[in-house]
PDB file of C-alpha atoms in Angstrom:
ATOM      1  CA  MET Q 495      -0.003   0.001  -0.001  1.00 91.00           C
ATOM      2  CA  ASP Q 496       1.308   3.436  -0.941  1.00 97.00           C
ATOM      3  CA  PHE Q 497       0.905   6.161   1.652  1.00 98.00           C
ATOM      4  CA  ILE Q 498       2.082   9.492   3.038  1.00 99.00           C
ATOM      5  CA  LYS Q 499       2.584   9.615   6.805  1.00 99.00           C
ATOM      6  CA  PHE Q 500       2.635  13.044   8.416  1.00 99.00           C
ATOM      7  CA  LEU Q 501       5.117  12.703  11.275  1.00 99.00           C
ATOM      8  CA  GLY Q 502       4.447  16.336  12.163  1.00 98.00           C
ATOM      9  CA  THR Q 503       2.501  19.367  10.966  1.00 98.00           C
ATOM     10  CA  ALA Q 504       4.256  22.171  12.867  1.00 98.00           C
ATOM     11  CA  GLY Q 505       5.354  25.356  11.197  1.00 93.00           C
ATOM     12  CA  ALA Q 506       7.501  28.202  12.513  1.00 82.00           C
ATOM     13  CA  ARG Q 507       9.597  28.535  15.617  1.00 88.00           C
ATOM     14  CA  ILE Q 508       6.979  28.965  18.338  1.00 94.00           C
ATOM     15  CA  VAL Q 509       4.859  25.970  17.370  1.00 97.00           C
ATOM     16  CA  VAL Q 510       7.997  23.838  17.093  1.00 96.00           C
ATOM     17  CA  ALA Q 511       9.503  25.107  20.366  1.00 96.00           C
ATOM     18  CA  LYS Q 512       6.283  24.445  22.268  1.00 96.00           C
ATOM     19  CA  GLN Q 513       5.546  21.284  20.258  1.00 97.00           C
ATOM     20  CA  ALA Q 514       1.981  22.518  19.867  1.00 96.00           C
ATOM     21  CA  ARG Q 515       2.237  20.331  16.782  1.00 97.00           C
ATOM     22  CA  ALA Q 516       4.926  17.736  16.132  1.00 97.00           C
ATOM     23  CA  SER Q 517       7.701  18.562  13.666  1.00 97.00           C
ATOM     24  CA  GLY Q 518       8.909  15.244  12.279  1.00 97.00           C
ATOM     25  CA  GLY Q 519       8.355  15.804   8.554  1.00 98.00           C
ATOM     26  CA  MET Q 520       6.691  13.427   6.086  1.00 99.00           C
ATOM     27  CA  TRP Q 521       7.329   9.776   5.240  1.00 99.00           C
ATOM     28  CA  PHE Q 522       6.424   8.701   1.690  1.00 99.00           C
ATOM     29  CA  SER Q 523       6.045   5.012   0.862  1.00 98.00           C
ATOM     30  CA  LEU Q 524       5.602   4.712  -2.903  1.00 98.00           C
ATOM     31  CA  ALA Q 525       6.099   1.639  -5.108  1.00 97.00           C
ATOM     32  CA  GLY Q 526       8.162  -0.034  -2.398  1.00 97.00           C
ATOM     33  CA  THR Q 527      10.465   2.979  -1.977  1.00 99.00           C
ATOM     34  CA  ASN Q 528      10.575   4.831   1.348  1.00 99.00           C
ATOM     35  CA  LEU Q 529      11.440   8.524   1.413  1.00 99.00           C
ATOM     36  CA  LEU Q 530      11.639  10.959   4.336  1.00 99.00           C
ATOM     37  CA  VAL Q 531      11.121  14.645   3.598  1.00 99.00           C
ATOM     38  CA  ASP Q 532      12.024  17.515   5.950  1.00 99.00           C
ATOM     39  CA  PRO Q 533      12.964  15.698   9.181  1.00 99.00           C
ATOM     40  CA  GLY Q 534      12.483  18.456  11.733  1.00 98.00           C
ATOM     41  CA  PRO Q 535      12.925  18.136  15.521  1.00 98.00           C
ATOM     42  CA  GLY Q 536      11.669  14.795  16.819  1.00 98.00           C
ATOM     43  CA  SER Q 537      11.605  12.994  13.480  1.00 99.00           C
ATOM     44  CA  LEU Q 538      13.387   9.894  14.786  1.00 99.00           C
ATOM     45  CA  VAL Q 539      11.125   9.654  17.829  1.00 98.00           C
ATOM     46  CA  ARG Q 540       8.021  10.128  15.685  1.00 98.00           C
ATOM     47  CA  CYS Q 541       9.172   7.295  13.390  1.00 98.00           C
ATOM     48  CA  VAL Q 542       9.827   4.730  16.096  1.00 97.00           C
ATOM     49  CA  THR Q 543       6.703   5.602  18.110  1.00 97.00           C
ATOM     50  CA  SER Q 544       4.445   5.654  15.050  1.00 96.00           C
ATOM     51  CA  ARG Q 545       1.676   3.082  14.856  1.00 93.00           C
ATOM     52  CA  PRO Q 546       2.461   1.073  12.881  1.00 92.00           C
ATOM     53  CA  LYS Q 547       6.134   1.685  13.572  1.00 95.00           C
ATOM     54  CA  LEU Q 548       8.265   3.149  10.786  1.00 98.00           C
ATOM     55  CA  ASP Q 549      11.755   1.643  10.715  1.00 98.00           C
ATOM     56  CA  PRO Q 550      14.321   4.281   9.638  1.00 98.00           C
ATOM     57  CA  ASN Q 551      16.639   1.517   8.386  1.00 99.00           C
ATOM     58  CA  LYS Q 552      14.058   0.846   5.671  1.00 99.00           C
ATOM     59  CA  LEU Q 553      14.455   4.341   4.255  1.00 99.00           C
ATOM     60  CA  ASP Q 554      15.863   4.611   0.746  1.00 99.00           C
ATOM     61  CA  GLY Q 555      16.412   8.351   0.896  1.00 99.00           C
ATOM     62  CA  ILE Q 556      16.026  11.614   2.793  1.00 99.00           C
ATOM     63  CA  VAL Q 557      15.332  15.041   1.301  1.00 99.00           C
ATOM     64  CA  ILE Q 558      15.423  18.441   2.961  1.00 99.00           C
ATOM     65  CA  SER Q 559      13.758  21.353   1.187  1.00 99.00           C
ATOM     66  CA  HIS Q 560      15.962  23.782   3.117  1.00 99.00           C
ATOM     67  CA  LYS Q 561      18.167  23.936   6.192  1.00 98.00           C
ATOM     68  CA  HIS Q 562      15.913  25.731   8.688  1.00 98.00           C
ATOM     69  CA  LEU Q 563      15.615  23.740  11.915  1.00 97.00           C
ATOM     70  CA  ASP Q 564      11.892  23.035  11.625  1.00 97.00           C
ATOM     71  CA  HIS Q 565      12.697  21.153   8.398  1.00 98.00           C
ATOM     72  CA  ALA Q 566      16.145  19.720   9.020  1.00 98.00           C
ATOM     73  CA  ALA Q 567      17.071  19.532  12.714  1.00 98.00           C
ATOM     74  CA  ASP Q 568      16.984  15.705  12.684  1.00 99.00           C
ATOM     75  CA  ILE Q 569      18.746  15.217   9.347  1.00 99.00           C
ATOM     76  CA  ASN Q 570      21.968  13.921  10.915  1.00 99.00           C
ATOM     77  CA  VAL Q 571      20.345  11.480  13.317  1.00 99.00           C
ATOM     78  CA  MET Q 572      18.054  10.222  10.541  1.00 99.00           C
ATOM     79  CA  MET Q 573      21.080   9.615   8.315  1.00 99.00           C
ATOM     80  CA  GLU Q 574      22.558   7.570  11.154  1.00 99.00           C
ATOM     81  CA  ALA Q 575      19.290   5.715  11.706  1.00 99.00           C
ATOM     82  CA  MET Q 576      18.856   4.967   7.992  1.00 99.00           C
ATOM     83  CA  THR Q 577      22.327   3.413   7.868  1.00 99.00           C
ATOM     84  CA  LEU Q 578      22.523   1.889  11.361  1.00 98.00           C
ATOM     85  CA  GLY Q 579      25.272   4.293  12.295  1.00 97.00           C
ATOM     86  CA  GLY Q 580      27.134   3.709   9.046  1.00 97.00           C
ATOM     87  CA  HIS Q 581      27.187  -0.092   9.354  1.00 98.00           C
ATOM     88  CA  ASP Q 582      24.643  -0.400   6.532  1.00 98.00           C
ATOM     89  CA  LYS Q 583      25.921   2.124   4.026  1.00 98.00           C
ATOM     90  CA  LYS Q 584      23.030   2.978   1.747  1.00 98.00           C
ATOM     91  CA  GLY Q 585      20.473   5.546   0.773  1.00 99.00           C
ATOM     92  CA  VAL Q 586      20.450   8.885  -1.015  1.00 99.00           C
ATOM     93  CA  VAL Q 587      20.369  12.314   0.645  1.00 99.00           C
ATOM     94  CA  LEU Q 588      19.237  15.389  -1.288  1.00 99.00           C
ATOM     95  CA  ALA Q 589      19.875  18.838   0.165  1.00 99.00           C
ATOM     96  CA  PRO Q 590      20.420  22.389  -1.103  1.00 99.00           C
ATOM     97  CA  ALA Q 591      24.024  23.538  -1.502  1.00 98.00           C
ATOM     98  CA  ASP Q 592      23.966  25.784   1.583  1.00 98.00           C
ATOM     99  CA  ALA Q 593      22.909  22.834   3.763  1.00 99.00           C
ATOM    100  CA  LEU Q 594      26.126  21.073   2.768  1.00 98.00           C
ATOM    101  CA  GLY Q 595      28.665  23.875   2.390  1.00 97.00           C
ATOM    102  CA  GLY Q 596      29.430  27.482   3.163  1.00 93.00           C
ATOM    103  CA  ASP Q 597      29.754  28.947   6.635  1.00 94.00           C
ATOM    104  CA  ASP Q 598      26.698  27.293   8.175  1.00 96.00           C
ATOM    105  CA  PRO Q 599      26.041  23.753   6.851  1.00 98.00           C
ATOM    106  CA  ILE Q 600      23.513  21.682   8.760  1.00 98.00           C
ATOM    107  CA  ILE Q 601      24.697  18.211   7.667  1.00 99.00           C
ATOM    108  CA  TYR Q 602      27.737  17.093   9.642  1.00 98.00           C
ATOM    109  CA  LYS Q 603      30.736  15.971   7.626  1.00 97.00           C
ATOM    110  CA  TYR Q 604      31.276  12.780   9.596  1.00 97.00           C
ATOM    111  CA  VAL Q 605      27.802  11.362   8.820  1.00 98.00           C
ATOM    112  CA  ARG Q 606      28.124  12.031   5.096  1.00 98.00           C
ATOM    113  CA  SER Q 607      30.282   8.937   4.640  1.00 98.00           C
ATOM    114  CA  TYR Q 608      27.517   6.760   6.123  1.00 98.00           C
ATOM    115  CA  VAL Q 609      25.127   7.101   3.184  1.00 99.00           C
ATOM    116  CA  GLY Q 610      25.373   5.739  -0.326  1.00 98.00           C
ATOM    117  CA  LYS Q 611      25.154   9.076  -2.084  1.00 98.00           C
ATOM    118  CA  ILE Q 612      24.643  12.769  -1.369  1.00 99.00           C
ATOM    119  CA  GLU Q 613      23.374  15.023  -4.148  1.00 99.00           C
ATOM    120  CA  VAL Q 614      22.884  18.775  -4.225  1.00 99.00           C
ATOM    121  CA  LEU Q 615      19.267  19.783  -4.725  1.00 99.00           C
ATOM    122  CA  LYS Q 616      19.058  22.209  -7.640  1.00 98.00           C
ATOM    123  CA  GLU Q 617      16.357  23.953  -9.619  1.00 98.00           C
ATOM    124  CA  LYS Q 618      15.042  22.009 -12.632  1.00 97.00           C
ATOM    125  CA  LYS Q 619      17.137  18.935 -11.872  1.00 97.00           C
ATOM    126  CA  LYS Q 620      15.743  15.399 -11.685  1.00 98.00           C
ATOM    127  CA  TYR Q 621      16.817  12.744  -9.182  1.00 99.00           C
ATOM    128  CA  LYS Q 622      16.094   9.049  -8.780  1.00 98.00           C
ATOM    129  CA  ILE Q 623      15.654   7.214  -5.486  1.00 99.00           C
ATOM    130  CA  GLY Q 624      14.481   3.632  -5.896  1.00 98.00           C
ATOM    131  CA  LYS Q 625      11.335   3.760  -8.003  1.00 98.00           C
ATOM    132  CA  ILE Q 626      10.684   7.415  -7.154  1.00 98.00           C
ATOM    133  CA  GLU Q 627      11.634  10.310  -9.394  1.00 98.00           C
ATOM    134  CA  ILE Q 628      12.135  13.674  -7.678  1.00 99.00           C
ATOM    135  CA  TYR Q 629      12.174  17.012  -9.441  1.00 98.00           C
ATOM    136  CA  ALA Q 630      12.815  20.481  -7.978  1.00 98.00           C
ATOM    137  CA  PRO Q 631      10.795  22.685 -10.358  1.00 98.00           C
ATOM    138  CA  VAL Q 632      11.691  26.137  -9.066  1.00 98.00           C
ATOM    139  CA  LYS Q 633      13.758  27.909  -6.429  1.00 98.00           C
ATOM    140  CA  HIS Q 634      11.529  29.362  -3.734  1.00 99.00           C
ATOM    141  CA  ILE Q 635      11.682  32.792  -2.124  1.00 98.00           C
ATOM    142  CA  HIS Q 636      12.715  32.147   1.470  1.00 97.00           C
ATOM    143  CA  GLY Q 637      15.460  33.115   3.889  1.00 94.00           C
ATOM    144  CA  VAL Q 638      17.779  30.322   2.759  1.00 98.00           C
ATOM    145  CA  GLU Q 639      18.080  28.229  -0.394  1.00 98.00           C
ATOM    146  CA  THR Q 640      14.746  26.413  -0.650  1.00 99.00           C
ATOM    147  CA  TYR Q 641      13.033  24.102  -3.131  1.00 99.00           C
ATOM    148  CA  GLY Q 642       9.681  22.409  -3.389  1.00 98.00           C
ATOM    149  CA  LEU Q 643       9.411  18.927  -4.861  1.00 98.00           C
ATOM    150  CA  ILE Q 644       7.490  16.974  -7.443  1.00 98.00           C
ATOM    151  CA  ILE Q 645       7.597  13.332  -6.381  1.00 98.00           C
ATOM    152  CA  LYS Q 646       6.613  10.743  -8.991  1.00 98.00           C
ATOM    153  CA  SER Q 647       6.141   7.007  -8.689  1.00 97.00           C
ATOM    154  CA  PRO Q 648       4.810   4.710 -11.423  1.00 96.00           C
ATOM    155  CA  SER Q 649       1.299   5.296 -10.045  1.00 96.00           C
ATOM    156  CA  HIS Q 650       1.225   8.736  -8.426  1.00 97.00           C
ATOM    157  CA  THR Q 651       2.365  12.343  -8.692  1.00 98.00           C
ATOM    158  CA  ILE Q 652       2.698  14.373  -5.502  1.00 98.00           C
ATOM    159  CA  SER Q 653       3.644  18.045  -5.411  1.00 98.00           C
ATOM    160  CA  TYR Q 654       5.087  19.519  -2.225  1.00 99.00           C
ATOM    161  CA  ILE Q 655       5.148  23.315  -2.049  1.00 99.00           C
ATOM    162  CA  ALA Q 656       7.623  24.011   0.736  1.00 98.00           C
ATOM    163  CA  ASP Q 657       8.181  27.318   2.521  1.00 98.00           C
ATOM    164  CA  THR Q 658       8.097  30.325   0.229  1.00 98.00           C
ATOM    165  CA  LYS Q 659       6.768  33.773  -0.354  1.00 97.00           C
ATOM    166  CA  PHE Q 660       4.080  33.688  -3.023  1.00 98.00           C
ATOM    167  CA  PHE Q 661       5.174  34.669  -6.523  1.00 97.00           C
ATOM    168  CA  PRO Q 662       3.160  34.603  -9.778  1.00 92.00           C
ATOM    169  CA  GLU Q 663       4.997  31.687 -11.397  1.00 95.00           C
ATOM    170  CA  LEU Q 664       4.713  29.416  -8.350  1.00 97.00           C
ATOM    171  CA  SER Q 665       1.446  27.659  -9.219  1.00 95.00           C
ATOM    172  CA  SER Q 666       2.455  26.871 -12.788  1.00 95.00           C
ATOM    173  CA  LYS Q 667       5.539  24.984 -11.660  1.00 96.00           C
ATOM    174  CA  TYR Q 668       3.659  22.240  -9.786  1.00 96.00           C
ATOM    175  CA  GLN Q 669       1.390  19.409 -10.921  1.00 83.00           C
ATOM    176  CA  ASP Q 670      -1.937  17.941  -9.932  1.00 82.00           C
ATOM    177  CA  GLU Q 671      -3.192  14.743  -8.267  1.00 93.00           C
ATOM    178  CA  ILE Q 672      -1.896  15.253  -4.708  1.00 98.00           C
ATOM    179  CA  LEU Q 673      -0.783  18.735  -3.636  1.00 99.00           C
ATOM    180  CA  ILE Q 674       0.820  19.376  -0.226  1.00 99.00           C
ATOM    181  CA  ILE Q 675       1.101  23.053   0.718  1.00 99.00           C
ATOM    182  CA  ASN Q 676       2.891  24.629   3.684  1.00 98.00           C
ATOM    183  CA  VAL Q 677       0.430  27.255   4.924  1.00 98.00           C
ATOM    184  CA  LEU Q 678       1.875  29.084   7.902  1.00 97.00           C
ATOM    185  CA  ARG Q 679      -0.681  31.822   8.544  1.00 96.00           C
ATOM    186  CA  PRO Q 680      -4.327  32.563   7.848  1.00 95.00           C
ATOM    187  CA  GLU Q 681      -3.619  36.187   6.914  1.00 94.00           C
ATOM    188  CA  PRO Q 682      -0.922  37.784   4.735  1.00 92.00           C
ATOM    189  CA  SER Q 683       2.295  38.817   6.487  1.00 89.00           C
ATOM    190  CA  PRO Q 684       5.723  40.167   5.516  1.00 91.00           C
ATOM    191  CA  LEU Q 685       7.243  36.756   6.242  1.00 90.00           C
ATOM    192  CA  ASP Q 686       8.414  34.589   3.349  1.00 96.00           C
ATOM    193  CA  HIS Q 687       5.583  32.100   3.878  1.00 97.00           C
ATOM    194  CA  LEU Q 688       2.251  31.292   2.274  1.00 98.00           C
ATOM    195  CA  CYS Q 689      -1.074  32.351   3.759  1.00 98.00           C
ATOM    196  CA  LEU Q 690      -4.588  31.039   3.133  1.00 97.00           C
ATOM    197  CA  GLU Q 691      -5.296  33.400   0.259  1.00 97.00           C
ATOM    198  CA  ASP Q 692      -2.095  32.224  -1.446  1.00 98.00           C
ATOM    199  CA  ALA Q 693      -3.189  28.616  -0.958  1.00 98.00           C
ATOM    200  CA  LYS Q 694      -6.562  29.375  -2.558  1.00 98.00           C
ATOM    201  CA  ILE Q 695      -4.894  30.820  -5.648  1.00 97.00           C
ATOM    202  CA  ILE Q 696      -2.569  27.828  -5.924  1.00 98.00           C
ATOM    203  CA  ILE Q 697      -5.381  25.266  -5.541  1.00 98.00           C
ATOM    204  CA  LYS Q 698      -7.600  27.078  -8.054  1.00 96.00           C
ATOM    205  CA  THR Q 699      -4.758  27.135 -10.581  1.00 96.00           C
ATOM    206  CA  ILE Q 700      -3.456  23.587 -10.172  1.00 96.00           C
ATOM    207  CA  LYS Q 701      -6.855  21.923  -9.563  1.00 96.00           C
ATOM    208  CA  PRO Q 702      -5.470  18.890  -7.719  1.00 97.00           C
ATOM    209  CA  LYS Q 703      -7.512  15.818  -6.903  1.00 97.00           C
ATOM    210  CA  THR Q 704      -6.638  16.434  -3.248  1.00 98.00           C
ATOM    211  CA  ALA Q 705      -4.910  19.356  -1.531  1.00 99.00           C
ATOM    212  CA  ILE Q 706      -3.358  18.817   1.885  1.00 99.00           C
ATOM    213  CA  LEU Q 707      -2.538  21.794   4.100  1.00 99.00           C
ATOM    214  CA  THR Q 708       0.274  21.464   6.657  1.00 99.00           C
ATOM    215  CA  HIS Q 709       3.094  23.367   8.417  1.00 98.00           C
ATOM    216  CA  PHE Q 710       0.811  25.415  10.624  1.00 98.00           C
ATOM    217  CA  GLY Q 711       1.815  28.421  12.694  1.00 96.00           C
ATOM    218  CA  MET Q 712       0.077  29.323  15.940  1.00 96.00           C
ATOM    219  CA  TRP Q 713      -2.491  31.575  14.280  1.00 96.00           C
ATOM    220  CA  MET Q 714      -3.517  28.776  11.902  1.00 97.00           C
ATOM    221  CA  ILE Q 715      -3.855  26.349  14.791  1.00 97.00           C
ATOM    222  CA  LYS Q 716      -6.067  28.802  16.667  1.00 96.00           C
ATOM    223  CA  ARG Q 717      -8.265  29.112  13.587  1.00 96.00           C
ATOM    224  CA  LYS Q 718      -8.819  25.300  13.563  1.00 98.00           C
ATOM    225  CA  PRO Q 719      -7.262  24.063  10.300  1.00 98.00           C
ATOM    226  CA  TRP Q 720      -9.789  21.240   9.922  1.00 98.00           C
ATOM    227  CA  GLU Q 721     -12.623  23.796   9.772  1.00 98.00           C
ATOM    228  CA  ILE Q 722     -10.679  25.915   7.290  1.00 98.00           C
ATOM    229  CA  ALA Q 723     -10.112  22.851   5.100  1.00 98.00           C
ATOM    230  CA  GLU Q 724     -13.832  22.050   5.136  1.00 98.00           C
ATOM    231  CA  GLU Q 725     -14.689  25.611   4.094  1.00 97.00           C
ATOM    232  CA  LEU Q 726     -12.109  25.554   1.307  1.00 97.00           C
ATOM    233  CA  SER Q 727     -13.423  22.219   0.023  1.00 98.00           C
ATOM    234  CA  LYS Q 728     -16.886  23.738  -0.407  1.00 97.00           C
ATOM    235  CA  GLU Q 729     -15.610  27.002  -1.866  1.00 97.00           C
ATOM    236  CA  LEU Q 730     -13.110  25.515  -4.312  1.00 97.00           C
ATOM    237  CA  LYS Q 731     -14.998  22.288  -5.075  1.00 96.00           C
ATOM    238  CA  THR Q 732     -11.780  20.378  -4.434  1.00 97.00           C
ATOM    239  CA  GLU Q 733     -11.017  17.968  -1.623  1.00 98.00           C
ATOM    240  CA  VAL Q 734      -8.941  19.938   0.882  1.00 98.00           C
ATOM    241  CA  ILE Q 735      -7.574  18.236   3.993  1.00 99.00           C
ATOM    242  CA  ALA Q 736      -5.816  19.719   7.000  1.00 99.00           C
ATOM    243  CA  ALA Q 737      -3.009  17.346   7.947  1.00 99.00           C
ATOM    244  CA  ARG Q 738      -2.878  16.038  11.511  1.00 98.00           C
ATOM    245  CA  ASP Q 739       0.114  14.747  13.455  1.00 98.00           C
ATOM    246  CA  GLY Q 740       0.369  11.048  12.699  1.00 98.00           C
ATOM    247  CA  MET Q 741      -2.121  11.162   9.820  1.00 98.00           C
ATOM    248  CA  MET Q 742      -1.672   8.450   7.214  1.00 98.00           C
ATOM    249  CA  PHE Q 743      -2.956   9.421   3.779  1.00 98.00           C
ATOM    250  CA  GLU Q 744      -3.458   6.267   1.747  1.00 97.00           C
ATOM    251  CA  LEU Q 745      -3.010   6.299  -2.023  1.00 95.00           C
ATOM    252  CA  ASN Q 746      -4.940   3.996  -4.309  1.00 80.00           C
ATOM    253  CA  ASN Q 747      -2.592   1.834  -6.356  1.00 64.00           C
TER     254      ASN Q 747
END
């Protein structure tokens, strides 16, 4: 069975610091390939306490959209867990260049030798992990180098719009079927993040089969994301779901 497991749905520093929502990222199981995306704080714990349990050693790859802590704090420990501390050298890690080099890399040098391959995530480049193809369609507007993902298996296409300020070309770069959008706030703000109005524009343009909202800030949580998703479903005539910590979204094969 193919599925997406939401190990956490937290967005921004306060929600993560208070763990008002968990921040473990997303686990994709597609065509027998297991992929972890954006392992924020607590990702390892969320994996091993998941029901059913998710074994990190069964991962085939890990991707971080960018190096901010809410998306990448557990990248090193998950690389260790995927490879049993380097005893089972395997797996692919994809990360932007500034997560690997420069003055402030987030991936430790000593764990890099544990994995089978590390590749730099770049705009308009395709990658292969097991039976999954990953494509970074456009560089996002955020505080550090950031990319969303189009994840394709033989049966499914999933678009993940990671943290970004809205820009006109954004919607046209992503594809339909399943669309995951990081929606930090209900109202517009000067922060380089999407708000609800941005999400509406994106969903209207892409017309996915299902849109899943996640990465909630405190104001979104107070507004009850599940009620917002229900309202959007009626307004946009598209299935819109607010992700929950631990939610498993099953995909029909």
